[in-house]
Short mmCIF file of C-alpha atoms in Angstrom, two decimals:
data_model
loop_
_atom_site.label_atom_id
_atom_site.label_comp_id
_atom_site.label_asym_id
_atom_site.label_seq_id
_atom_site.Cartn_x
_atom_site.Cartn_y
_atom_site.Cartn_z
CA MET V 1 93.60 124.86 118.47
CA VAL V 2 94.69 121.15 117.71
CA ALA V 3 95.09 120.67 113.92
CA SER V 4 92.88 117.96 112.68
CA GLU V 5 94.50 114.26 111.75
CA PRO V 6 95.28 114.12 107.92
CA PRO V 7 93.14 111.72 105.90
CA GLU V 8 94.77 108.39 105.53
CA SER V 9 94.92 106.14 102.63
CA GLY V 10 95.97 102.56 103.00
CA LEU V 11 98.71 101.44 105.49
CA GLY V 12 97.38 104.37 107.59
CA GLN V 13 99.47 106.83 105.29
CA PRO V 14 98.37 110.28 104.21
CA SER V 15 96.39 110.10 101.27
CA THR V 16 96.84 114.28 100.21
CA LEU V 17 99.89 116.17 100.34
CA PRO V 18 100.82 118.94 102.46
CA PRO V 19 99.51 122.28 101.32
CA GLN V 20 102.92 123.76 101.06
CA GLU V 21 104.80 120.70 99.64
CA CYS V 22 107.62 121.50 97.45
CA LEU V 23 107.65 119.72 94.20
CA TRP V 24 108.98 119.48 90.68
CA PRO V 25 107.65 121.97 87.91
CA ILE V 26 105.25 120.03 85.53
CA ARG V 27 104.70 121.61 82.15
CA ALA V 28 101.41 120.75 80.32
CA ASP V 29 103.27 118.94 77.36
CA GLN V 30 105.00 117.03 80.26
CA GLN V 31 102.11 115.38 81.82
CA PRO V 32 101.90 111.56 81.36
CA GLU V 33 98.83 109.71 79.75
CA VAL V 34 96.56 108.79 81.87
CA VAL V 35 93.92 106.02 81.38
CA HIS V 36 90.66 104.89 83.49
CA THR V 37 90.16 101.13 82.60
CA VAL V 38 91.92 97.86 83.11
CA GLU V 39 91.06 96.85 79.44
CA GLU V 40 92.93 100.22 77.94
CA PHE V 41 95.44 100.14 80.67
CA LEU V 42 96.18 96.38 80.00
CA GLU V 43 96.03 97.01 75.64
CA ILE V 44 98.73 99.16 76.11
CA LEU V 45 100.74 97.18 78.93
CA GLN V 46 100.58 93.93 76.82
CA MET V 47 100.43 95.32 73.04
CA GLN V 48 101.93 98.37 72.57
CA ARG V 49 105.18 100.25 72.39
CA HIS V 50 106.44 101.80 75.70
CA LEU V 51 109.20 103.86 74.81
CA GLU V 52 108.76 107.84 75.12
CA ARG V 53 105.63 107.02 77.05
CA VAL V 54 104.40 107.19 80.98
CA VAL V 55 100.97 105.96 81.01
CA VAL V 56 99.09 106.15 84.46
CA LEU V 57 95.79 104.19 85.56
CA PRO V 58 94.87 105.75 88.67
CA ASN V 59 93.62 103.53 91.36
CA GLY V 60 95.30 100.92 89.35
CA ILE V 61 96.11 98.90 92.80
CA GLU V 62 92.33 98.17 93.56
CA LEU V 63 91.42 97.76 89.86
CA LEU V 64 94.09 95.07 89.11
CA GLY V 65 93.63 93.57 92.57
CA GLN V 66 96.88 94.55 94.18
CA THR V 67 95.18 95.97 97.32
CA ARG V 68 96.53 92.86 99.69
CA ALA V 69 99.68 91.86 97.68
CA LEU V 70 102.27 93.37 100.32
CA PRO V 71 103.59 90.63 102.96
CA GLU V 72 101.56 91.22 106.16
CA GLU V 73 104.86 91.75 108.43
CA LEU V 74 105.90 94.79 106.35
CA CYS V 75 102.22 96.46 106.33
CA GLN V 76 102.43 96.11 109.86
CA ALA V 77 105.52 97.89 110.23
CA ILE V 78 104.50 100.69 107.79
CA ALA V 79 100.95 101.23 109.04
CA GLY V 80 101.16 104.80 110.73
CA SER V 81 105.05 105.03 110.54
CA LEU V 82 106.20 108.52 110.11
CA GLY V 83 109.25 107.14 108.08
CA VAL V 84 111.53 104.78 107.19
CA ARG V 85 113.30 104.56 110.92
CA ASP V 86 109.97 103.70 111.92
CA VAL V 87 109.20 100.96 109.59
CA LEU V 88 112.74 99.51 110.37
CA GLY V 89 111.92 99.75 114.17
CA ARG V 90 108.60 98.29 114.02
CA LEU V 91 109.74 95.72 111.73
CA GLY V 92 112.15 93.69 114.41
CA LYS V 93 115.39 91.84 113.71
CA GLN V 94 113.85 88.53 113.40
CA ALA V 95 111.23 89.85 110.74
CA ALA V 96 114.08 91.85 108.96
CA ALA V 97 116.33 88.89 108.58
CA HIS V 98 113.80 87.18 106.50
CA PHE V 99 113.97 89.86 103.60
CA ARG V 100 117.12 91.01 101.53
CA ALA V 101 117.47 94.50 100.67
CA ARG V 102 119.58 97.65 99.73
CA LEU V 103 119.59 100.64 101.78
CA TRP V 104 120.58 104.25 101.20
CA HIS V 105 121.04 107.55 102.67
CA TYR V 106 120.86 111.28 101.66
CA SER V 107 122.80 113.00 104.22
CA ALA V 108 124.49 115.20 101.60
CA ARG V 109 122.11 117.12 99.29
CA SER V 110 121.10 115.78 96.08
CA LYS V 111 123.29 112.95 96.74
CA GLU V 112 122.76 108.98 97.11
CA LYS V 113 125.07 106.61 99.22
CA GLU V 114 124.42 102.87 100.07
CA ILE V 115 124.89 101.43 103.35
CA LYS V 116 126.65 98.22 103.25
CA VAL V 117 128.08 96.18 105.50
CA PRO V 118 132.03 96.36 105.47
CA LYS V 119 134.12 93.32 104.97
CA SER V 120 135.68 94.29 108.08
CA ARG V 121 132.50 94.16 110.30
CA SER V 122 131.03 90.94 110.68
CA PRO V 123 127.33 91.15 111.14
CA PRO V 124 125.86 90.08 114.38
CA ASP V 125 124.56 86.38 115.14
CA GLY V 126 125.94 85.31 111.63
CA MET V 127 123.27 86.77 109.90
CA ASP V 128 123.82 87.29 105.92
CA LYS V 129 125.28 90.72 104.84
CA LYS V 130 122.72 91.38 102.50
CA SER V 131 119.94 91.02 104.76
CA LEU V 132 117.70 93.69 105.80
CA ALA V 133 118.36 92.79 109.49
CA ALA V 134 122.25 93.40 108.81
CA LEU V 135 121.86 96.56 107.19
CA GLN V 136 119.71 97.75 109.49
CA GLN V 137 122.32 97.16 112.45
CA GLU V 138 125.17 98.70 110.05
CA PHE V 139 122.73 101.86 109.51
CA LEU V 140 122.67 102.28 113.45
CA ALA V 141 126.25 101.92 113.62
CA GLN V 142 126.87 104.46 111.07
CA GLU V 143 124.57 106.79 112.57
CA ARG V 144 126.37 106.66 115.61
CA GLU V 145 129.89 107.42 114.35
CA GLY V 146 128.07 110.30 112.48
CA LYS V 147 128.58 108.85 108.78
CA VAL V 148 124.74 108.87 108.66
CA LYS V 149 123.18 112.22 109.44
CA SER V 150 120.31 111.97 112.23
CA ASP V 151 117.68 113.54 109.93
CA ALA V 152 118.76 111.79 106.72
CA PRO V 153 115.91 110.64 104.56
CA LEU V 154 116.28 106.42 104.10
CA TYR V 155 115.51 104.67 101.45
CA ILE V 156 114.90 100.61 101.34
CA SER V 157 115.06 99.50 97.70
CA GLU V 158 114.75 96.31 96.08
CA LEU V 159 113.04 93.94 99.20
CA ARG V 160 112.61 90.77 98.65
CA TRP V 161 112.60 87.22 100.40
CA GLN V 162 116.08 86.19 101.64
CA ARG V 163 115.49 82.80 100.17
CA LYS V 164 113.34 81.20 97.59
CA VAL V 165 109.49 80.45 98.38
CA SER V 166 106.95 78.88 96.84
CA HIS V 167 104.62 81.32 95.34
CA PRO V 168 101.19 81.81 97.01
CA LEU V 169 99.55 81.92 93.88
CA ASN V 170 101.31 78.79 92.14
CA PRO V 171 103.10 76.50 94.29
CA ASN V 172 105.14 75.24 91.50
CA GLU V 173 107.12 78.68 90.98
CA TRP V 174 109.79 79.35 93.57
CA VAL V 175 110.52 82.88 93.90
CA LYS V 176 112.05 85.95 95.62
CA THR V 177 109.68 88.23 95.08
CA ALA V 178 107.87 89.27 98.23
CA THR V 179 104.44 90.11 96.90
CA SER V 180 102.10 87.63 96.98
CA CYS V 181 100.17 88.77 93.74
CA ASP V 182 101.42 90.79 90.84
CA VAL V 183 100.09 92.14 87.63
CA PHE V 184 101.65 89.21 86.05
CA ASP V 185 99.10 87.26 87.77
CA VAL V 186 95.86 89.30 86.64
CA THR V 187 97.13 90.03 82.84
CA PRO V 188 96.05 87.60 80.17
CA PHE V 189 98.98 87.03 78.34
CA SER V 190 101.96 87.35 81.14
CA LYS V 191 103.50 84.02 80.28
CA GLN V 192 103.20 84.39 76.61
CA MET V 193 105.41 88.07 76.84
CA PRO V 194 108.94 87.91 75.26
CA LEU V 195 109.90 88.68 78.92
CA TRP V 196 108.23 89.18 82.42
CA GLU V 197 110.90 88.94 85.26
CA ARG V 198 108.80 88.49 88.42
CA SER V 199 110.92 86.01 90.29
CA GLU V 200 112.95 88.92 91.81
CA GLY V 201 110.82 91.63 92.17
CA GLY V 202 111.35 94.36 94.38
CA ILE V 203 109.64 96.64 97.06
CA PHE V 204 110.65 99.85 97.35
CA VAL V 205 110.09 101.81 100.85
CA GLY V 206 110.85 105.78 100.91
CA GLU V 207 110.21 108.86 102.77
CA ARG V 208 110.63 112.62 101.79
CA GLY V 209 113.89 113.15 100.00
CA ALA V 210 114.83 109.75 98.93
CA GLY V 211 114.64 108.05 96.01
CA SER V 212 116.13 106.51 92.99
CA GLY V 213 118.82 108.69 91.39
CA LEU V 214 118.93 109.38 87.71
CA HIS V 215 119.67 106.31 85.55
CA VAL V 216 119.07 103.72 82.95
CA ASP V 217 117.90 100.18 83.92
CA GLN V 218 120.38 97.59 82.92
CA CYS V 219 117.80 96.08 80.40
CA LEU V 220 115.96 97.65 77.50
CA TRP V 221 112.66 96.63 79.34
CA SER V 222 109.38 98.10 80.59
CA ASN V 223 108.62 98.52 84.09
CA VAL V 224 105.00 98.39 85.70
CA GLY V 225 105.18 100.63 89.10
CA ARG V 226 102.60 99.92 91.58
CA ASN V 227 102.08 102.57 94.41
CA TRP V 228 100.29 101.34 97.63
CA CYS V 229 100.90 104.48 99.58
CA GLY V 230 102.64 107.88 99.89
CA PHE V 231 103.53 110.31 96.91
CA LYS V 232 106.59 110.00 94.30
CA LEU V 233 107.66 112.20 91.72
CA PHE V 234 109.00 110.61 88.33
CA ALA V 235 110.81 111.84 85.74
CA LEU V 236 111.36 110.15 81.98
CA TRP V 237 114.05 111.97 79.98
CA PRO V 238 113.69 111.50 75.98
CA TRP V 239 115.45 108.66 74.42
CA SER V 240 117.61 111.02 72.49
CA GLU V 241 119.07 112.13 76.15
CA ARG V 242 119.78 108.81 77.34
CA HIS V 243 123.67 109.56 77.01
CA ARG V 244 123.85 113.04 77.29
CA ILE V 245 121.74 113.53 80.44
CA LEU V 246 123.48 110.98 82.41
CA ASP V 247 126.81 112.79 81.30
CA GLU V 248 125.89 116.24 82.19
CA ALA V 249 123.81 115.79 85.37
CA GLY V 250 125.50 112.73 86.64
CA LYS V 251 124.65 109.03 87.11
CA GLY V 252 122.66 108.78 90.64
CA ALA V 253 121.70 112.18 90.55
CA ILE V 254 119.06 113.32 92.78
CA PHE V 255 116.79 116.68 92.23
CA HIS V 256 115.64 117.50 95.93
CA PRO V 257 112.83 119.91 96.16
CA PRO V 258 113.92 123.08 96.40
CA LEU V 259 115.95 122.97 92.91
CA THR V 260 118.41 124.66 92.16
CA LYS V 261 118.53 126.35 88.68
CA ARG V 262 120.80 123.60 87.08
CA GLU V 263 118.34 121.37 88.08
CA GLU V 264 115.57 122.89 86.90
CA ASP V 265 117.05 123.01 83.65
CA PHE V 266 117.87 119.49 83.55
CA LEU V 267 114.02 118.53 84.61
CA SER V 268 112.77 120.90 81.97
CA ARG V 269 114.50 118.50 79.29
CA ALA V 270 112.31 115.57 80.63
CA LYS V 271 109.84 114.31 78.05
CA THR V 272 107.42 113.41 80.90
CA VAL V 273 107.08 114.44 84.55
CA ALA V 274 104.42 112.70 86.69
CA LEU V 275 103.28 112.82 90.44
CA VAL V 276 102.36 109.39 91.25
CA GLY V 277 99.64 109.13 94.15
CA PRO V 278 98.18 106.37 96.67
CA GLY V 279 96.69 103.78 94.36
CA ASP V 280 98.06 104.67 91.20
CA VAL V 281 99.77 101.73 88.84
CA TRP V 282 101.80 102.98 85.49
CA VAL V 283 104.08 101.92 82.95
CA PHE V 284 107.19 103.09 81.07
CA SER V 285 110.22 102.39 79.06
CA GLY V 286 113.25 101.50 81.71
CA GLY V 287 115.45 102.06 79.06
CA GLN V 288 115.34 105.58 79.00
CA PRO V 289 117.07 108.05 81.73
CA HIS V 290 114.69 108.22 84.76
CA THR V 291 114.59 108.92 88.21
CA ALA V 292 112.05 109.12 91.08
CA MET V 293 111.78 111.12 94.24
CA CYS V 294 109.55 110.66 97.45
CA VAL V 295 107.58 113.48 98.75
CA GLY V 296 104.96 114.30 101.53
CA ASP V 297 104.82 113.26 104.80
CA GLY V 298 104.71 109.58 105.71
CA VAL V 299 106.00 106.57 104.04
CA ASN V 300 105.99 105.63 100.35
CA VAL V 301 105.69 102.11 99.19
CA CYS V 302 105.68 100.93 95.69
CA ALA V 303 106.78 98.09 93.83
CA TYR V 304 108.25 97.41 90.20
CA GLU V 305 107.88 94.38 87.67
CA PRO V 306 110.06 94.52 84.70
CA GLY V 307 108.86 93.04 81.27
CA ARG V 308 108.50 93.30 77.40
CA PRO V 309 105.44 93.93 75.76
CA ALA V 310 104.23 91.82 72.95
CA ALA V 311 104.77 94.73 69.94
CA LEU V 312 108.13 93.60 68.98
CA LEU V 313 106.60 90.03 68.15
CA LEU V 314 104.04 91.57 66.43
CA ILE V 315 106.33 93.67 64.27
CA LEU V 316 108.47 90.69 63.74
CA LEU V 317 105.38 88.43 62.45
CA THR V 318 104.59 91.48 59.86
CA LEU V 319 108.27 91.38 58.84
CA LEU V 320 108.62 87.69 58.60
CA THR V 321 105.29 87.28 56.64
CA ALA V 322 106.57 89.63 53.99
CA TRP V 323 109.88 87.97 53.69
CA ARG V 324 108.21 84.62 53.21
CA SER V 325 106.07 85.87 50.62
CA ALA V 326 108.67 87.38 48.91
CA CYS V 327 110.72 84.06 49.01
CA LYS V 328 107.89 82.19 47.66
CA THR V 329 107.41 84.61 44.83
CA LEU V 330 110.95 84.51 43.77
CA GLY V 331 111.16 80.74 44.27
CA MET V 332 114.63 81.31 46.40
CA LEU V 333 113.79 80.05 49.91
CA GLU V 334 111.52 77.82 51.43
CA PRO V 335 109.39 79.57 54.31
CA LEU V 336 110.73 79.77 57.45
CA HIS V 337 109.53 77.09 59.69
CA SER V 338 112.17 77.30 62.78
CA VAL V 339 110.90 80.56 64.25
CA ASP V 340 107.23 80.53 64.34
CA VAL V 341 105.52 83.65 66.31
CA SER V 342 102.26 83.24 64.62
CA ALA V 343 101.13 80.78 67.36
CA VAL V 344 102.03 83.40 70.11
CA VAL V 345 100.07 86.38 68.23
CA ARG V 346 97.32 83.71 67.81
CA LEU V 347 97.07 83.34 71.10
CA LEU V 348 98.02 87.18 71.87
CA THR V 349 94.63 88.13 69.73
CA HIS V 350 92.09 85.91 70.41
CA THR V 351 90.49 87.69 73.71
CA SER V 352 87.90 89.92 74.88
CA HIS V 353 90.21 92.02 77.00
CA CYS V 354 92.56 93.51 74.77
CA SER V 355 92.03 94.53 70.80
CA LEU V 356 94.88 94.67 68.48
CA THR V 357 95.10 97.51 65.65
CA THR V 358 97.44 98.44 63.42
CA SER V 359 97.91 101.59 65.02
CA SER V 360 98.95 100.17 68.33
CA ILE V 361 102.08 98.48 66.19
CA TRP V 362 103.14 101.04 63.82
CA PRO V 363 102.44 104.81 65.19
CA GLN V 364 100.90 107.02 62.70
CA ARG V 365 103.29 109.14 60.83
CA GLY V 366 103.56 112.68 62.33
CA LYS V 367 102.41 111.91 65.63
#
């Protein structure tokens, strides 16, 4: 009897996990927050604090208009591919030369190792050493030399254009991000946020056993994740663990199922553990320890946009208002004029899409 083909999601990838797929354990108290409307998600994304939170919007790719955001040549390479090797082969040298990326392999269990073109080896045809085409050639060379196992999972990270291009939605904006549309483009106040970095936002392409090892981002910012296809396990540790878990588990640690007892213990300390599926969009704080692992058959494709919500601006306004009032009462200082965030807040609060409440800025005591 011939098994039927698995149901497919976008880009010709499976929309369900195999019945016996080995996953991380997820306790009830580790589940992420889930919202079901764009309004709820944007309220959290733009106005609320993200520390200690992972908030998922199922089907967010479609709801936020991100379905066709990936570059066409990458979509063609991913469609129907069984793994990252297929993607690299189908992309071709000419198309791969247009992209810059990092490439990783996992030949040793629970360890990630980056593939780099050594200084002693010049890339062919004078191509840039950091281009995906050069990394692909180096990967093939290392695989022939036995440095990369033939069945080692691969992970393409931070994929973007090699050179800046004019953004399709804003010709005056020059970017390296290879997505033609971002959450940045569909949120009402993205340009008024304290920070929203999309000039070099990267795409990540992985397969079962590949992912981002345990780390903390270099900046205390939030990340908006978009998952076009495939499945990914994601874990976030509490702020209080931001040093200890890295020291004990090791920076870059990979939690590859099936887990050892030691790895289970580390994951049991996570604040949130989530299984992200096709079409999901989620937000979390990159300033807390976190890790991600691709699971399931086929290829996983996602991208991240880092930024800062307006919560700190709103808190600052509250403090400045109180300070100005006290200064006037005491007659000590003239009101501040050099820092005026009130104009920003007025712009942020005059909207039919997001409602600003005190509870979204100051969490209630005891919660």
